[in-house]
Amino acid sequence: MYDVIVIGAGVTGCAVARELSRYKANVCVLEKCEDVCEGTSKANSAIVHAGFDAAQGSLMAKLNVRGNEMMDKLCEDLDIPFKRNGSMVVCIHKEALEGLKDLYDRGVANGVKDMKILSREEALEMEPNLSDNVQGALYAPTGGIICPFKLTIAMAENANMNGVEFRFNTKVEDITKNDDGTWKIRTNNGEYLTRYIVNAAGVYADKIHNMVSEKKAHIIERRGDYCLLDKEAGTHVTHTIFPQPTKLGKGVLVSPTVHGNLIVGPTAVDIEDKEGTNTTAEGIADLQAKANDHVKNLPLRKVITSFAGLRAHLEQHDFVIEEVADAPCFIDCLGIESPGLSSSPAIGEMVGNMLKEKMNLENKDNWISKRKDILDPSKLSIEERNELIKKNPAYGNIICRCESISEGEILDAIHRPLGARSLDGVKRRTRAGMGRCQAGFCSPRTMEILNRELGLSYEEITKSGGRSNIVLERTKNQKGEQA
Ligand SMILES: Cc1cc2nc3c(=O)[nH]c(=O)nc-3n(C[C@H](O)[C@H](O)[C@H](O)COP(=O)(O)OP(=O)(O)OC[C@H]3O[C@@H](n4cnc5c(N)ncnc54)[C@H](O)[C@@H]3O)c2cc1C
């Protein structure tokens, strides 16, 4: 019997798990995929929003601003990159300038600090590659950029170090109430008993909610396509450049990433398909045209990959984080669309506090708040790096040439808590395969390491779990003869 089961190991579930790991409680996270960060948390703009966009008085606004405030300390504790590069909302039509003032006022009401409305000249001085049509901009210095994989993985690892269990490849199929008020969760991997449930299942959170409540929820999947550009284009802008928002959202942004690439996107198309993460030619063309409206000379020939993510949109466009009225001891995190990544530390804190109070949870004496990231040799001096390679030659064996990732880093990714078991697991933890060739060269070498270290046969190694196998069978025997 667990005290709390969290359903879903995205950024929401992992933030909740980390907060709960502070307390004396048996906590378990159930995740249908083979790793953390396999849902929307892996496919978004990676912006820590300042908080001027969400409606005044909404839970979204409150948690966005609080999450933004918490980010510096959290990222320091978890040893992950976070940069406050500042956001600019750019106005390109004179008649829309009033809209910047509305956003500014909303930001002030939401508690966003230090914003400023910039003239055309001030905006161009800060960002010379803005469109020639720029009329003015709203500048929010508290906006930032983060690595969504590292944030999610680090919170999960830290929760795990503090005793939270994670069960992967475990899909929740049904939930029923026992006579004693506890919950029985049926999964493809057996049954689980728990006193409390936290529903953090992203675009599937309506399905999970509807298993326990008569008041049905409906999530609309709102797809966003992206292009990611090579690091050579990474300094085309230094701030996150937004257009003015519309009723479909914050619009197509252009931003540096925390790892030095340039990201362009997303589109916003309602699709009603929980697995519809394919990009479309129209979507990519649309986002490129829209990005060009606000930023000039975008080097779109430097696109290295495209991808799409699904927003978990609710009609009322606000987060719903509450105990379900007709299902006591079941906590929903519904409608966690953007700014869900920015808000995640605050969502974790809110759910943690709710459960602490409801369950009379006591703090652990030995809670570990910090965790070390994978050692990055590129941050060392040349002398320190040589010393490291002398001690451990695996750090001198470069596996991913585009991103300069060594075997030592991949071994660390595999053998740390909740370690990588697939190519994408290695990629998200180390960046091996994230570069210009998009894993063309390093995949076979990473597979050799996974084979050797985890005892997985080549046929068992996947790109990202499930049926994403890379090698299906041998076509030649060891001597090279046809099998
Ligand atoms: C296009 C786009 C751009 C965005 N940009 C930003 C941004 O710049 N900044 C920002 O703050 N936010 C942004 N967001 C929002 C942010 O990405 C999400 O709010 C956040 O990632 C949601 O995290 P989650 O953990 O709730 O969901 P997910 O990451 O989807 O995690 C849910 C998990 O639940 C699991 N699951 C589902 N069903 C079951 C089941 N039956 N059993 C077990 N496990 C299950 C899934 O496999 C998944 O791992 C963006 C979103 C999109 C789509």
Coordinates of C-alpha atoms and ligand atoms in Angstrom, one line a residue:
M1 CA 0.0 0.0 0.0
Y2 CA 1.4 3.4 -1.0
D3 CA 0.5 6.7 0.6
V4 CA 0.5 8.5 -2.7
I5 CA 0.7 7.3 -6.3
V6 CA 1.4 10.0 -9.0
I7 CA 0.2 9.1 -12.5
G8 CA 2.6 10.5 -15.1
A9 CA 6.3 11.3 -15.1
G10 CA 6.3 14.5 -17.0
V11 CA 7.5 17.8 -15.5
T12 CA 4.3 18.0 -13.4
G13 CA 4.4 14.5 -12.0
C14 CA 8.2 14.8 -11.3
A15 CA 7.8 18.2 -9.6
V16 CA 5.0 16.7 -7.4
A17 CA 7.2 13.6 -6.7
R18 CA 10.1 15.8 -5.6
E19 CA 8.0 17.9 -3.3
L20 CA 6.4 14.8 -1.7
S21 CA 9.9 13.2 -1.2
R22 CA 10.4 15.8 1.5
Y23 CA 7.9 14.0 3.7
K24 CA 7.7 10.6 5.5
A25 CA 5.4 8.9 3.0
N26 CA 5.6 6.0 0.6
V27 CA 5.3 7.5 -2.9
C28 CA 5.4 5.9 -6.3
V29 CA 5.2 7.3 -9.8
L30 CA 3.5 5.2 -12.5
E31 CA 4.5 6.0 -16.1
K32 CA 3.3 4.3 -19.2
C33 CA 6.5 5.1 -21.2
E34 CA 10.0 3.7 -20.6
D35 CA 11.4 6.9 -19.1
V36 CA 10.6 10.2 -17.6
C37 CA 9.9 13.2 -19.9
E38 CA 8.3 11.3 -22.8
G39 CA 5.1 13.4 -23.1
T40 CA 4.6 17.1 -23.7
S41 CA 7.5 17.9 -21.4
K42 CA 9.9 16.8 -24.1
A43 CA 8.4 19.0 -26.9
N44 CA 7.8 22.7 -26.0
S45 CA 9.5 26.1 -26.4
A46 CA 11.6 25.6 -23.2
I47 CA 10.7 29.2 -22.0
V48 CA 10.4 30.1 -18.4
H49 CA 7.6 32.7 -18.9
A50 CA 7.7 35.9 -17.0
G51 CA 3.9 35.7 -16.3
F52 CA 2.3 38.7 -18.1
D53 CA 0.3 36.5 -20.5
A54 CA -2.0 34.5 -18.2
A55 CA -5.4 36.1 -17.3
Q56 CA -5.4 38.2 -14.2
G57 CA -6.6 36.3 -11.1
S58 CA -6.2 32.9 -12.8
L59 CA -4.4 29.9 -11.1
M60 CA -2.1 29.9 -14.2
A61 CA -1.0 33.5 -13.6
K62 CA -0.3 32.8 -9.9
L63 CA 1.6 29.6 -10.5
N64 CA 3.6 31.0 -13.5
V65 CA 4.9 33.9 -11.5
R66 CA 5.6 31.7 -8.4
G67 CA 7.3 29.1 -10.6
N68 CA 9.4 31.7 -12.3
E69 CA 10.6 33.0 -8.9
M70 CA 11.5 29.5 -7.7
M71 CA 13.5 28.6 -10.8
D72 CA 16.9 30.1 -9.8
K73 CA 17.2 28.2 -6.5
L74 CA 15.7 25.0 -7.9
C75 CA 18.1 25.0 -10.9
E76 CA 21.1 25.7 -8.6
D77 CA 20.1 22.9 -6.3
L78 CA 19.6 20.5 -9.2
D79 CA 22.7 21.6 -11.0
I80 CA 21.0 22.3 -14.3
P81 CA 21.3 25.3 -16.7
F82 CA 18.8 28.2 -16.5
K83 CA 19.3 31.7 -18.1
R84 CA 17.2 34.8 -17.6
N85 CA 17.7 36.1 -21.1
G86 CA 14.6 38.3 -21.0
S87 CA 11.5 38.2 -23.2
M88 CA 10.3 40.8 -25.7
V89 CA 6.8 41.0 -27.1
V90 CA 7.2 42.8 -30.4
C91 CA 4.5 45.0 -32.0
I92 CA 4.7 45.5 -35.7
H93 CA 1.5 47.4 -36.3
K94 CA 1.1 51.0 -35.0
E95 CA -2.6 50.5 -34.3
A96 CA -1.7 47.5 -32.0
L97 CA 0.7 49.5 -29.7
E98 CA -2.1 49.8 -27.1
G99 CA -2.0 46.0 -26.8
L100 CA 1.5 46.2 -25.3
K101 CA 0.2 48.5 -22.6
D102 CA -2.6 46.0 -21.8
L103 CA -0.1 43.2 -21.5
Y104 CA 2.1 45.4 -19.3
D105 CA -0.9 46.2 -17.0
R106 CA -1.8 42.5 -16.8
G107 CA 1.8 41.6 -16.0
V108 CA 1.9 44.2 -13.2
A109 CA -1.4 42.8 -11.8
N110 CA 0.0 39.3 -12.0
G111 CA 3.1 40.4 -10.0
V112 CA 5.7 40.4 -12.8
K113 CA 8.6 42.6 -11.9
D114 CA 10.7 45.1 -13.8
M115 CA 8.8 45.1 -17.1
K116 CA 9.3 48.1 -19.5
I117 CA 7.7 49.3 -22.7
L118 CA 10.4 50.0 -25.3
S119 CA 10.3 52.4 -28.2
R120 CA 11.1 51.2 -31.7
E121 CA 14.7 52.5 -31.3
E122 CA 15.2 50.9 -27.9
A123 CA 13.9 47.6 -29.1
L124 CA 16.1 47.6 -32.2
E125 CA 19.1 48.5 -30.1
M126 CA 18.6 45.5 -27.9
E127 CA 17.7 43.2 -30.9
P128 CA 19.1 44.4 -34.2
N129 CA 17.5 41.5 -36.1
L130 CA 13.9 42.6 -35.3
S131 CA 11.7 43.3 -38.3
D132 CA 12.0 46.7 -39.9
N133 CA 8.3 47.1 -39.1
V134 CA 8.9 47.0 -35.3
Q135 CA 6.9 49.8 -33.6
G136 CA 7.7 49.0 -30.0
A137 CA 8.0 46.1 -27.6
L138 CA 7.2 44.9 -24.1
Y139 CA 10.4 43.8 -22.3
A140 CA 10.3 41.4 -19.4
P141 CA 13.8 40.7 -18.0
T142 CA 12.5 37.9 -15.7
G143 CA 11.7 35.7 -18.7
G144 CA 14.2 32.9 -19.1
I145 CA 15.2 29.7 -21.0
I146 CA 15.8 26.3 -19.6
C147 CA 16.4 22.7 -20.7
P148 CA 13.0 20.9 -20.2
F149 CA 14.6 17.4 -20.3
K150 CA 17.2 18.3 -17.6
L151 CA 14.6 20.0 -15.4
T152 CA 12.2 16.9 -15.5
I153 CA 15.0 14.3 -15.2
A154 CA 16.7 16.2 -12.4
M155 CA 13.5 16.5 -10.3
A156 CA 12.8 12.8 -10.9
E157 CA 16.4 11.7 -9.9
N158 CA 16.2 13.9 -6.8
A159 CA 12.8 12.4 -5.8
N160 CA 14.2 8.9 -6.4
M161 CA 17.3 9.7 -4.3
N162 CA 14.9 10.6 -1.5
G163 CA 13.0 7.3 -1.7
V164 CA 10.2 7.9 -4.4
E165 CA 9.8 4.7 -6.5
F166 CA 9.3 5.0 -10.3
R167 CA 7.5 2.2 -12.3
F168 CA 8.0 2.6 -16.0
N169 CA 6.2 0.8 -18.9
T170 CA 3.3 0.9 -16.4
K171 CA 0.0 2.1 -18.0
V172 CA -2.9 2.9 -15.7
E173 CA -6.0 1.2 -17.2
D174 CA -8.6 1.5 -14.5
I175 CA -9.1 2.9 -11.0
T176 CA -11.6 1.7 -8.4
K177 CA -12.4 2.6 -4.8
N178 CA -11.9 -0.1 -2.2
D179 CA -14.4 -0.4 0.7
D180 CA -11.9 1.1 3.1
G181 CA -11.6 4.3 1.0
T182 CA -8.3 3.4 -0.5
W183 CA -7.7 3.2 -4.3
K184 CA -7.0 0.2 -6.5
I185 CA -5.1 1.0 -9.7
R186 CA -5.1 -1.6 -12.4
T187 CA -2.2 -1.4 -14.8
N188 CA -0.7 -3.5 -17.6
N189 CA 1.9 -4.4 -15.0
G190 CA -0.3 -5.5 -12.1
E191 CA -2.4 -3.8 -9.4
Y192 CA -1.3 -1.0 -7.0
L193 CA -3.0 0.1 -3.8
T194 CA -2.8 3.7 -2.5
R195 CA -4.4 6.1 -0.1
Y196 CA -4.1 9.1 -2.5
I197 CA -3.7 9.6 -6.2
V198 CA -2.3 12.6 -8.1
N199 CA -3.3 12.8 -11.7
A200 CA -0.5 14.3 -13.7
A201 CA -1.1 12.5 -17.0
G202 CA -0.8 15.5 -19.4
V203 CA -3.1 15.2 -22.4
Y204 CA -4.4 11.9 -20.9
A205 CA -5.4 13.6 -17.6
D206 CA -9.0 13.8 -18.7
K207 CA -9.1 10.0 -19.3
I208 CA -7.6 9.3 -15.8
H209 CA -10.0 11.9 -14.2
N210 CA -13.0 10.3 -16.0
M211 CA -12.1 6.9 -14.4
V212 CA -13.1 8.2 -11.0
S213 CA -15.5 11.1 -11.5
E214 CA -19.1 11.6 -12.9
K215 CA -18.3 15.2 -13.8
K216 CA -16.4 14.4 -17.0
A217 CA -13.4 16.4 -18.2
H218 CA -12.4 17.0 -21.8
I219 CA -8.9 18.0 -23.0
I220 CA -8.4 19.3 -26.5
E221 CA -5.0 18.5 -27.9
R222 CA -3.6 21.7 -29.4
R223 CA -0.6 20.8 -31.5
G224 CA 2.5 23.1 -31.9
D225 CA 5.1 22.5 -34.6
Y226 CA 8.7 23.7 -34.3
C227 CA 11.9 24.1 -36.2
L228 CA 15.2 23.8 -34.3
L229 CA 18.2 25.6 -35.9
D230 CA 21.9 24.8 -35.7
K231 CA 24.1 26.4 -33.1
E232 CA 25.6 28.6 -35.9
A233 CA 22.2 30.4 -35.8
G234 CA 22.0 30.5 -32.0
T235 CA 22.8 34.2 -31.6
H236 CA 20.5 35.5 -34.3
V237 CA 18.5 36.9 -31.3
T238 CA 19.5 36.9 -27.7
H239 CA 16.1 37.5 -26.1
T240 CA 13.0 35.4 -26.5
I241 CA 11.0 37.2 -29.2
F242 CA 7.2 36.9 -29.1
P243 CA 4.6 38.4 -31.4
Q244 CA 1.5 39.9 -29.6
P245 CA -0.7 37.1 -28.3
T246 CA -4.0 36.0 -29.8
K247 CA -6.8 33.9 -28.5
L248 CA -4.9 30.8 -29.7
G249 CA -2.0 31.6 -27.5
K250 CA 1.4 33.3 -27.3
G251 CA 2.2 32.9 -31.0
V252 CA 5.3 31.9 -32.9
L253 CA 8.4 32.8 -31.0
V254 CA 12.1 33.0 -31.9
S255 CA 14.5 32.3 -29.1
P256 CA 17.9 31.1 -28.3
T257 CA 17.9 27.8 -26.4
V258 CA 19.9 27.3 -23.2
H259 CA 22.2 25.0 -25.2
G260 CA 22.9 27.6 -27.9
N261 CA 20.6 26.6 -30.7
L262 CA 17.7 28.8 -32.1
I263 CA 14.1 27.6 -31.7
V264 CA 11.3 28.8 -33.9
G265 CA 7.6 27.9 -33.2
P266 CA 5.1 26.8 -32.2
T267 CA 1.9 26.8 -34.4
A268 CA -1.4 26.2 -32.6
V269 CA -3.9 23.7 -34.2
D270 CA -6.6 21.8 -32.3
I271 CA -6.5 18.2 -33.4
E272 CA -8.3 16.0 -30.8
D273 CA -5.6 13.2 -31.1
K274 CA -3.6 12.4 -28.0
E275 CA -0.8 10.8 -30.1
G276 CA -0.8 13.4 -32.9
T277 CA 2.8 14.7 -32.5
N278 CA 3.6 14.5 -36.2
T279 CA 4.7 17.7 -37.9
T280 CA 3.0 18.8 -41.1
A281 CA 4.4 20.7 -44.1
E282 CA 1.7 23.3 -43.7
G283 CA 2.5 23.8 -40.0
I284 CA 6.3 24.3 -40.7
A285 CA 5.6 26.7 -43.6
D286 CA 3.1 28.6 -41.4
L287 CA 5.5 29.0 -38.5
Q288 CA 8.4 30.1 -40.8
A289 CA 6.2 32.8 -42.4
K290 CA 5.0 34.0 -39.0
A291 CA 8.5 34.1 -37.5
N292 CA 9.7 36.2 -40.4
D293 CA 7.1 38.8 -39.6
H294 CA 8.9 39.7 -36.4
V295 CA 12.5 38.7 -37.0
K296 CA 14.4 39.5 -40.2
N297 CA 16.9 37.4 -42.1
L298 CA 16.1 34.2 -40.1
P299 CA 18.6 31.6 -41.3
L300 CA 16.0 28.9 -42.0
R301 CA 18.5 26.9 -44.1
K302 CA 20.1 26.0 -40.8
V303 CA 17.1 23.9 -39.5
I304 CA 18.5 20.6 -38.1
T305 CA 15.2 19.1 -36.9
S306 CA 11.5 19.7 -36.6
F307 CA 9.1 18.3 -33.9
A308 CA 5.7 18.9 -32.5
G309 CA 4.2 19.0 -29.0
L310 CA 0.6 18.8 -27.7
R311 CA -0.9 21.3 -25.3
A312 CA -3.4 19.8 -22.9
H313 CA -6.0 22.6 -23.5
L314 CA -9.2 22.9 -21.4
E315 CA -12.1 25.1 -22.6
Q316 CA -11.7 27.5 -19.6
H317 CA -7.9 27.9 -20.4
D318 CA -6.8 27.6 -16.8
F319 CA -5.0 25.0 -14.7
V320 CA -7.3 22.9 -12.5
I321 CA -5.4 21.6 -9.5
E322 CA -7.8 20.3 -6.8
E323 CA -9.2 17.3 -5.0
V324 CA -12.0 16.0 -7.2
A325 CA -15.4 16.8 -5.5
D326 CA -16.9 13.3 -6.1
A327 CA -13.6 11.4 -5.7
P328 CA -12.1 12.2 -2.3
C329 CA -8.3 11.6 -2.1
F330 CA -7.9 12.0 -5.8
I331 CA -6.0 15.2 -6.8
D332 CA -6.3 16.5 -10.4
C333 CA -3.6 18.4 -12.3
L334 CA -5.7 19.1 -15.4
G335 CA -5.2 21.5 -18.3
I336 CA -1.5 21.9 -17.6
E337 CA -0.7 23.6 -20.9
S338 CA 1.7 26.5 -21.3
P339 CA 3.1 27.9 -19.0
G340 CA 3.1 24.4 -17.4
L341 CA 6.9 24.1 -17.6
S342 CA 7.5 27.5 -16.0
S343 CA 4.9 26.7 -13.3
S344 CA 6.0 23.2 -12.5
P345 CA 8.0 24.0 -9.3
A346 CA 4.9 25.9 -8.0
I347 CA 2.5 23.1 -9.0
G348 CA 4.7 20.7 -7.1
E349 CA 4.7 23.0 -4.1
M350 CA 1.0 23.5 -4.2
V351 CA 0.2 19.8 -4.5
G352 CA 2.8 19.0 -1.9
N353 CA 1.3 21.5 0.6
M354 CA -2.2 20.2 -0.1
L355 CA -1.2 16.6 0.7
K356 CA 0.9 17.6 3.6
E357 CA -2.1 19.1 5.2
K358 CA -4.6 16.4 4.3
M359 CA -2.4 13.5 5.3
N360 CA -0.6 15.2 8.2
L361 CA 2.7 14.4 6.6
E362 CA 5.9 15.0 8.6
N363 CA 9.1 16.3 7.2
K364 CA 12.0 13.8 6.7
D365 CA 15.1 14.6 8.8
N366 CA 17.4 13.5 6.1
W367 CA 15.9 15.0 2.9
I368 CA 18.5 15.7 0.3
S369 CA 17.7 18.9 -1.6
K370 CA 20.6 18.8 -4.1
R371 CA 21.7 16.6 -6.9
K372 CA 24.7 16.8 -9.2
D373 CA 24.3 16.8 -12.9
I374 CA 26.3 14.6 -15.3
L375 CA 29.9 15.8 -15.3
D376 CA 30.5 18.0 -18.3
P377 CA 34.2 18.0 -19.3
S378 CA 33.7 21.0 -21.5
K379 CA 33.3 23.1 -18.3
L380 CA 36.7 22.1 -17.0
S381 CA 40.0 23.8 -17.7
I382 CA 42.3 21.9 -20.1
E383 CA 44.5 20.8 -17.2
E384 CA 41.5 19.5 -15.2
R385 CA 40.2 17.7 -18.3
N386 CA 43.5 16.0 -18.9
E387 CA 43.6 14.9 -15.3
L388 CA 40.1 13.5 -15.7
I389 CA 41.0 11.6 -18.8
K390 CA 44.1 10.2 -17.1
K391 CA 41.9 8.9 -14.3
N392 CA 39.1 7.7 -16.5
P393 CA 40.0 7.3 -20.2
A394 CA 36.3 7.0 -21.1
Y395 CA 36.1 10.9 -20.9
G396 CA 38.7 11.0 -23.7
N397 CA 36.6 8.8 -26.0
I398 CA 34.2 11.2 -28.0
I399 CA 31.0 9.4 -29.0
C400 CA 28.9 12.3 -30.3
R401 CA 31.1 14.5 -32.5
C402 CA 28.5 17.2 -33.1
E403 CA 28.0 17.9 -29.4
S404 CA 31.4 16.6 -28.2
I405 CA 29.9 14.0 -25.8
S406 CA 32.3 11.5 -24.3
E407 CA 31.8 7.8 -23.4
G408 CA 32.3 8.9 -19.7
E409 CA 29.2 11.1 -19.8
I410 CA 27.1 8.3 -21.4
L411 CA 28.2 5.8 -18.8
D412 CA 27.2 8.3 -16.1
A413 CA 23.8 8.8 -17.8
I414 CA 23.2 5.0 -17.8
H415 CA 24.4 4.2 -14.3
R416 CA 22.9 7.1 -12.2
P417 CA 19.5 6.8 -10.5
L418 CA 16.7 6.3 -13.0
G419 CA 19.4 5.9 -15.7
A420 CA 19.0 5.9 -19.5
R421 CA 18.0 2.6 -21.2
S422 CA 17.4 3.8 -24.7
L423 CA 19.0 6.1 -27.3
D424 CA 16.6 9.0 -26.5
G425 CA 17.2 8.4 -22.8
V426 CA 21.0 8.9 -23.4
K427 CA 20.2 11.8 -25.7
R428 CA 18.1 13.7 -23.2
R429 CA 20.5 13.2 -20.4
T430 CA 23.8 14.0 -22.3
R431 CA 22.8 15.7 -25.6
A432 CA 24.5 12.8 -27.5
G433 CA 22.6 12.9 -30.8
M434 CA 21.1 16.4 -30.4
G435 CA 23.5 18.1 -32.8
R436 CA 23.8 18.8 -36.5
C437 CA 23.8 15.2 -37.7
Q438 CA 20.9 14.3 -35.3
A439 CA 22.5 11.0 -34.1
G440 CA 23.5 9.8 -37.6
F441 CA 27.0 9.0 -36.5
C442 CA 26.7 8.3 -32.7
S443 CA 23.7 6.0 -32.7
P444 CA 25.6 2.8 -33.4
R445 CA 28.3 3.7 -30.9
T446 CA 25.7 4.5 -28.2
M447 CA 24.0 1.2 -29.0
E448 CA 27.3 -0.6 -28.4
I449 CA 27.6 1.1 -24.9
L450 CA 23.9 0.2 -24.0
N451 CA 24.5 -3.3 -25.2
R452 CA 27.7 -3.7 -23.1
E453 CA 26.5 -1.9 -19.9
L454 CA 22.9 -3.1 -19.6
G455 CA 23.3 -6.5 -21.2
L456 CA 20.6 -5.6 -23.8
S457 CA 20.9 -7.3 -27.1
Y458 CA 20.9 -5.1 -30.2
E459 CA 17.4 -6.2 -31.0
E460 CA 16.2 -5.1 -27.6
I461 CA 17.7 -1.6 -27.8
T462 CA 15.1 1.0 -28.7
K463 CA 15.0 4.6 -29.7
S464 CA 12.5 5.4 -26.9
G465 CA 11.0 2.2 -25.5
G466 CA 7.9 0.4 -26.8
R467 CA 8.2 -0.8 -30.4
S468 CA 10.8 1.7 -31.4
N469 CA 13.5 -1.0 -32.0
I470 CA 16.3 0.0 -34.3
V471 CA 17.7 -3.4 -35.2
L472 CA 15.1 -6.0 -36.0
E473 CA 17.2 -9.1 -36.8
R474 CA 20.6 -10.2 -38.1
T475 CA 20.8 -10.6 -41.8
K476 CA 24.4 -12.0 -41.7
N477 CA 26.0 -14.3 -39.2
Q478 CA 29.3 -13.4 -37.4
K479 CA 31.4 -14.5 -40.4
G480 CA 29.4 -12.2 -42.7
E481 CA 27.5 -15.0 -44.4
Q482 CA 23.8 -14.5 -45.2
A483 CA 21.8 -16.0 -42.3
Ligands
LIG1 C1 3.8 23.6 -28.3 C2 4.0 23.7 -26.8 C3 4.8 24.8 -26.3 C4 5.0 25.0 -25.0 N1 5.9 25.9 -24.5 C5 6.0 26.1 -23.2 C6 7.0 27.0 -22.7 O1 7.8 27.6 -23.4 N2 7.0 27.2 -21.4 C7 6.2 26.6 -20.5 O2 6.2 26.9 -19.3 N3 5.3 25.7 -20.9 C8 5.2 25.4 -22.2 N4 4.4 24.4 -22.7 C9 3.6 23.6 -21.7 C10 4.4 22.5 -21.1 O3 5.2 21.9 -22.0 C11 3.4 21.6 -20.4 O4 2.6 22.3 -19.6 C12 4.1 20.5 -19.6 O5 5.2 19.9 -20.2 C13 3.1 19.5 -19.1 O6 3.7 18.5 -18.4 P1 2.9 17.3 -17.8 O7 3.8 16.6 -16.9 O8 1.6 17.8 -17.2 O9 2.5 16.5 -19.0 P2 3.4 15.4 -19.9 O10 4.8 15.9 -20.0 O11 2.6 15.1 -21.1 O12 3.5 14.2 -18.9 C14 2.3 13.3 -18.7 C15 2.9 11.9 -18.5 O13 1.8 11.0 -18.2 C16 2.0 9.8 -18.8 N5 0.7 9.1 -18.9 C17 -0.4 9.4 -19.6 N6 -1.3 8.5 -19.4 C18 -0.9 7.6 -18.6 C19 -1.4 6.4 -18.1 N7 -2.6 5.9 -18.4 N8 -0.6 5.6 -17.2 C20 0.6 6.1 -16.9 N9 1.2 7.2 -17.4 C21 0.4 7.9 -18.2 C22 2.5 10.2 -20.1 O14 3.2 9.1 -20.8 C23 3.5 11.3 -19.8 O15 4.8 10.9 -19.6 C24 4.3 24.1 -24.0 C25 3.5 23.1 -24.5 C26 3.4 22.9 -25.9 C27 2.6 21.7 -26.4

